[in-house]
Amino acid sequence: MAKTIFKTTEKSNFILNMTEEQYSKLASRGLIAAMLAVPLFTIIPEVTDKATYAFSAGGLAVGGVICMILALIALMKKYIGKGAVIPVCAMGALVGWGVISLINGYDLNISLYGYPNRGEGLLALMFYFGFFTTAAAIKREKAIETLINGIVGVGLLNSAVSLIQIFGINDHYQFASFDYEIMAASGLSMSPIFLAMVLTLALSAALIGFVTSENKKRRIIFICAAMLFSFVMMFTYTVIGICGLVFSLIAAVIAVFALKAPKVRLVSVIGSGAGAGMAVILVCMGVIGNITGYRTYDGRIAWWADAYMRAAASGNFNSSVINIDDPVDVYTYMNEKTMNIIGKNPLTGTGPEQLAFPQVYKVDDLTEIEDIVTANDGIFDKTYNEYLYTAATRGIPSLAVLALALIPALIMGYKAFRRRKNAEAFTAFVLTLGGVLMFFISCSSIAYAPVFWAAAGTACAYVETEKEKKSAEKLAKKNTKANKKA
């Protein structure tokens, strides 16, 4: 008989009567909605000047609320496996210490909601907890497959917009400087760097899906998606885009051998490489913009086009201090300066999204935070190493609990693949590994984080194999017979 409380109807108590299968189905769809919310909301500021990128943060809030509710249901129903307790608690501690960092930060409002046009304040951390916990509670393989399809879908949505930017008009990233017209793609991820991160996960999922799927239609969609993703990734003109492409191709090759897929499906690697090659050829032929050679523009994109021009979150770069055209020089400078900031406040950091604030050296008569920040040349708001960024903005304790979430997720993901030996488990592990590695050379964003934390949570999910299900059914029958005899 279905459970009810306070003599209410069965339908009004659907949470009490929800099965693991029903929850998994609902959770996978909720996570897909959450992953799509930010890019869909970003369409508005991309097509009109009447809306800022705070609108994108509204998309995160919508998806975050959905997953916070689902996470609460998972905790109530005790769907979190024993192995996932440590990473889930670590994610909770990340939010908890974020509150302490918020209180000690420079600006409480920005600590809570995030910097305008960025949106990764304390509320975002709470939503990331919801994404991770919801995914960790999934109990069915089919739901994980649905979630993987959703990640590919996010990549397709971003890539469709990126094609318009590459061959059409690109307001934010048409120029890497006043001289270089490069038509860089940002999709609906707000920055080419963040787009490269999103597409790394989407490309990995598509390639592994093609290699392992027995469904012909699914394979056709995935190979076409993989070629498109590879093509677009090269138009991010970033180191992370190239690294992400290489990582995805290696993952596909390993998938063929680890999952004993037909060797002929290695054609996906060739096809994906061809997509990237075509992008480079178009650039070298002078078809795109006014350049005739391909190279990366990390410094100009990250510091000038994104942080300074689009988000008003940093000052302009100082050419007498760094070589903006040398990614190693730019990233090394940012990391070294960030480590100095960590040393000054190692316990609680600067406050969420406030890395630029301790670098400000003049205020004059300015009152708006965007005007103050942009008036200070040589300061930046993001360091492209998420681990350093976490320690600098939210303190070393936050970095410690972040490691307590990510390392167990990697271990559990690998063990899940060894136990289940299927494409879904392998994909969850690969996406988590890719995200952990990318955090060494890039940073989180509201466009990327929902995808990553959903994948990382899925790596922690405990899904029973058919053999384990049969053993459990046999044990249940034995117990039932024993109870009847008693």
PDB file of N, CA, C and O in Angstrom, residues 417-447:
ATOM      1  N   PHE A 417      33.789   1.917 -13.173  1.00  0.00           N
ATOM      2  CA  PHE A 417      34.058   1.367 -14.498  1.00  0.00           C
ATOM      3  C   PHE A 417      34.613  -0.049 -14.406  1.00  0.00           C
ATOM      4  O   PHE A 417      34.204  -0.933 -15.167  1.00  0.00           O
ATOM      5  N   ARG A 418      35.506  -0.293 -13.474  1.00  0.00           N
ATOM      6  CA  ARG A 418      36.074  -1.634 -13.307  1.00  0.00           C
ATOM      7  C   ARG A 418      34.997  -2.644 -12.908  1.00  0.00           C
ATOM      8  O   ARG A 418      35.052  -3.809 -13.307  1.00  0.00           O
ATOM      9  N   ARG A 419      33.996  -2.163 -12.154  1.00  0.00           N
ATOM     10  CA  ARG A 419      32.937  -3.060 -11.681  1.00  0.00           C
ATOM     11  C   ARG A 419      31.873  -3.279 -12.749  1.00  0.00           C
ATOM     12  O   ARG A 419      31.427  -4.410 -12.968  1.00  0.00           O
ATOM     13  N   ARG A 420      31.465  -2.201 -13.430  1.00  0.00           N
ATOM     14  CA  ARG A 420      30.359  -2.301 -14.376  1.00  0.00           C
ATOM     15  C   ARG A 420      30.810  -2.573 -15.809  1.00  0.00           C
ATOM     16  O   ARG A 420      30.068  -3.146 -16.607  1.00  0.00           O
ATOM     17  N   LYS A 421      32.018  -2.102 -16.147  1.00  0.00           N
ATOM     18  CA  LYS A 421      32.609  -2.347 -17.478  1.00  0.00           C
ATOM     19  C   LYS A 421      31.673  -1.967 -18.626  1.00  0.00           C
ATOM     20  O   LYS A 421      31.463  -2.738 -19.560  1.00  0.00           O
ATOM     21  N   ASN A 422      31.092  -0.768 -18.554  1.00  0.00           N
ATOM     22  CA  ASN A 422      30.228  -0.318 -19.647  1.00  0.00           C
ATOM     23  C   ASN A 422      30.538   1.128 -20.034  1.00  0.00           C
ATOM     24  O   ASN A 422      31.325   1.815 -19.363  1.00  0.00           O
ATOM     25  N   ALA A 423      29.920   1.565 -21.102  1.00  0.00           N
ATOM     26  CA  ALA A 423      30.218   2.882 -21.665  1.00  0.00           C
ATOM     27  C   ALA A 423      29.828   4.014 -20.722  1.00  0.00           C
ATOM     28  O   ALA A 423      30.530   5.028 -20.640  1.00  0.00           O
ATOM     29  N   GLU A 424      28.703   3.867 -20.021  1.00  0.00           N
ATOM     30  CA  GLU A 424      28.230   4.932 -19.142  1.00  0.00           C
ATOM     31  C   GLU A 424      29.217   5.194 -18.004  1.00  0.00           C
ATOM     32  O   GLU A 424      29.557   6.344 -17.710  1.00  0.00           O
ATOM     33  N   ALA A 425      29.695   4.129 -17.382  1.00  0.00           N
ATOM     34  CA  ALA A 425      30.659   4.273 -16.288  1.00  0.00           C
ATOM     35  C   ALA A 425      31.975   4.854 -16.801  1.00  0.00           C
ATOM     36  O   ALA A 425      32.587   5.716 -16.152  1.00  0.00           O
ATOM     37  N   PHE A 426      32.415   4.385 -17.964  1.00  0.00           N
ATOM     38  CA  PHE A 426      33.668   4.880 -18.539  1.00  0.00           C
ATOM     39  C   PHE A 426      33.556   6.365 -18.872  1.00  0.00           C
ATOM     40  O   PHE A 426      34.473   7.153 -18.592  1.00  0.00           O
ATOM     41  N   THR A 427      32.427   6.763 -19.459  1.00  0.00           N
ATOM     42  CA  THR A 427      32.234   8.167 -19.833  1.00  0.00           C
ATOM     43  C   THR A 427      32.218   9.063 -18.603  1.00  0.00           C
ATOM     44  O   THR A 427      32.838  10.136 -18.598  1.00  0.00           O
ATOM     45  N   ALA A 428      31.512   8.638 -17.555  1.00  0.00           N
ATOM     46  CA  ALA A 428      31.460   9.438 -16.320  1.00  0.00           C
ATOM     47  C   ALA A 428      32.858   9.635 -15.744  1.00  0.00           C
ATOM     48  O   ALA A 428      33.215  10.746 -15.317  1.00  0.00           O
ATOM     49  N   PHE A 429      33.666   8.579 -15.749  1.00  0.00           N
ATOM     50  CA  PHE A 429      35.029   8.683 -15.231  1.00  0.00           C
ATOM     51  C   PHE A 429      35.871   9.614 -16.097  1.00  0.00           C
ATOM     52  O   PHE A 429      36.597  10.484 -15.582  1.00  0.00           O
ATOM     53  N   VAL A 430      35.786   9.462 -17.409  1.00  0.00           N
ATOM     54  CA  VAL A 430      36.587  10.283 -18.320  1.00  0.00           C
ATOM     55  C   VAL A 430      36.221  11.765 -18.206  1.00  0.00           C
ATOM     56  O   VAL A 430      37.103  12.634 -18.173  1.00  0.00           O
ATOM     57  N   LEU A 431      34.936  12.077 -18.129  1.00  0.00           N
ATOM     58  CA  LEU A 431      34.516  13.465 -18.026  1.00  0.00           C
ATOM     59  C   LEU A 431      34.986  14.080 -16.708  1.00  0.00           C
ATOM     60  O   LEU A 431      35.389  15.249 -16.666  1.00  0.00           O
ATOM     61  N   THR A 432      34.921  13.298 -15.642  1.00  0.00           N
ATOM     62  CA  THR A 432      35.411  13.792 -14.345  1.00  0.00           C
ATOM     63  C   THR A 432      36.914  14.029 -14.396  1.00  0.00           C
ATOM     64  O   THR A 432      37.415  15.061 -13.939  1.00  0.00           O
ATOM     65  N   LEU A 433      37.640  13.077 -14.968  1.00  0.00           N
ATOM     66  CA  LEU A 433      39.092  13.220 -15.103  1.00  0.00           C
ATOM     67  C   LEU A 433      39.434  14.436 -15.960  1.00  0.00           C
ATOM     68  O   LEU A 433      40.328  15.226 -15.613  1.00  0.00           O
ATOM     69  N   GLY A 434      38.713  14.610 -17.064  1.00  0.00           N
ATOM     70  CA  GLY A 434      38.956  15.752 -17.929  1.00  0.00           C
ATOM     71  C   GLY A 434      38.744  17.070 -17.202  1.00  0.00           C
ATOM     72  O   GLY A 434      39.541  18.007 -17.328  1.00  0.00           O
ATOM     73  N   GLY A 435      37.672  17.144 -16.414  1.00  0.00           N
ATOM     74  CA  GLY A 435      37.393  18.356 -15.656  1.00  0.00           C
ATOM     75  C   GLY A 435      38.451  18.652 -14.611  1.00  0.00           C
ATOM     76  O   GLY A 435      38.880  19.802 -14.454  1.00  0.00           O
ATOM     77  N   VAL A 436      38.883  17.625 -13.904  1.00  0.00           N
ATOM     78  CA  VAL A 436      39.921  17.791 -12.877  1.00  0.00           C
ATOM     79  C   VAL A 436      41.222  18.286 -13.505  1.00  0.00           C
ATOM     80  O   VAL A 436      41.892  19.177 -12.967  1.00  0.00           O
ATOM     81  N   LEU A 437      41.584  17.735 -14.647  1.00  0.00           N
ATOM     82  CA  LEU A 437      42.819  18.149 -15.331  1.00  0.00           C
ATOM     83  C   LEU A 437      42.691  19.564 -15.888  1.00  0.00           C
ATOM     84  O   LEU A 437      43.633  20.367 -15.814  1.00  0.00           O
ATOM     85  N   MET A 438      41.530  19.894 -16.455  1.00  0.00           N
ATOM     86  CA  MET A 438      41.340  21.236 -17.020  1.00  0.00           C
ATOM     87  C   MET A 438      41.434  22.315 -15.966  1.00  0.00           C
ATOM     88  O   MET A 438      41.855  23.444 -16.251  1.00  0.00           O
ATOM     89  N   PHE A 439      41.065  21.984 -14.730  1.00  0.00           N
ATOM     90  CA  PHE A 439      41.132  22.967 -13.654  1.00  0.00           C
ATOM     91  C   PHE A 439      42.565  23.400 -13.348  1.00  0.00           C
ATOM     92  O   PHE A 439      42.777  24.403 -12.678  1.00  0.00           O
ATOM     93  N   PHE A 440      43.557  22.664 -13.845  1.00  0.00           N
ATOM     94  CA  PHE A 440      44.950  23.077 -13.662  1.00  0.00           C
ATOM     95  C   PHE A 440      45.333  24.203 -14.624  1.00  0.00           C
ATOM     96  O   PHE A 440      46.258  24.970 -14.345  1.00  0.00           O
ATOM     97  N   ILE A 441      44.624  24.290 -15.744  1.00  0.00           N
ATOM     98  CA  ILE A 441      44.982  25.301 -16.741  1.00  0.00           C
ATOM     99  C   ILE A 441      43.789  26.185 -17.102  1.00  0.00           C
ATOM    100  O   ILE A 441      43.856  26.957 -18.052  1.00  0.00           O
ATOM    101  N   SER A 442      42.714  26.084 -16.338  1.00  0.00           N
ATOM    102  CA  SER A 442      41.561  26.935 -16.583  1.00  0.00           C
ATOM    103  C   SER A 442      40.763  27.075 -15.296  1.00  0.00           C
ATOM    104  O   SER A 442      41.199  26.623 -14.234  1.00  0.00           O
ATOM    105  N   CYS A 443      39.600  27.700 -15.364  1.00  0.00           N
ATOM    106  CA  CYS A 443      38.832  27.947 -14.145  1.00  0.00           C
ATOM    107  C   CYS A 443      37.340  27.729 -14.396  1.00  0.00           C
ATOM    108  O   CYS A 443      36.896  27.599 -15.531  1.00  0.00           O
ATOM    109  N   SER A 444      36.598  27.712 -13.323  1.00  0.00           N
ATOM    110  CA  SER A 444      35.169  27.437 -13.391  1.00  0.00           C
ATOM    111  C   SER A 444      34.411  28.633 -13.957  1.00  0.00           C
ATOM    112  O   SER A 444      34.896  29.763 -13.961  1.00  0.00           O
ATOM    113  N   SER A 445      33.208  28.363 -14.435  1.00  0.00           N
ATOM    114  CA  SER A 445      32.286  29.414 -14.882  1.00  0.00           C
ATOM    115  C   SER A 445      30.877  28.868 -14.776  1.00  0.00           C
ATOM    116  O   SER A 445      30.673  27.651 -14.701  1.00  0.00           O
ATOM    117  N   ILE A 446      29.888  29.754 -14.784  1.00  0.00           N
ATOM    118  CA  ILE A 446      28.513  29.289 -14.635  1.00  0.00           C
ATOM    119  C   ILE A 446      28.027  28.531 -15.862  1.00  0.00           C
ATOM    120  O   ILE A 446      27.033  27.801 -15.793  1.00  0.00           O
ATOM    121  N   ALA A 447      28.706  28.683 -16.994  1.00  0.00           N
ATOM    122  CA  ALA A 447      28.330  27.933 -18.199  1.00  0.00           C
ATOM    123  C   ALA A 447      28.885  26.510 -18.162  1.00  0.00           C
ATOM    124  O   ALA A 447      28.256  25.575 -18.656  1.00  0.00           O
TER     125      ALA A 447
END
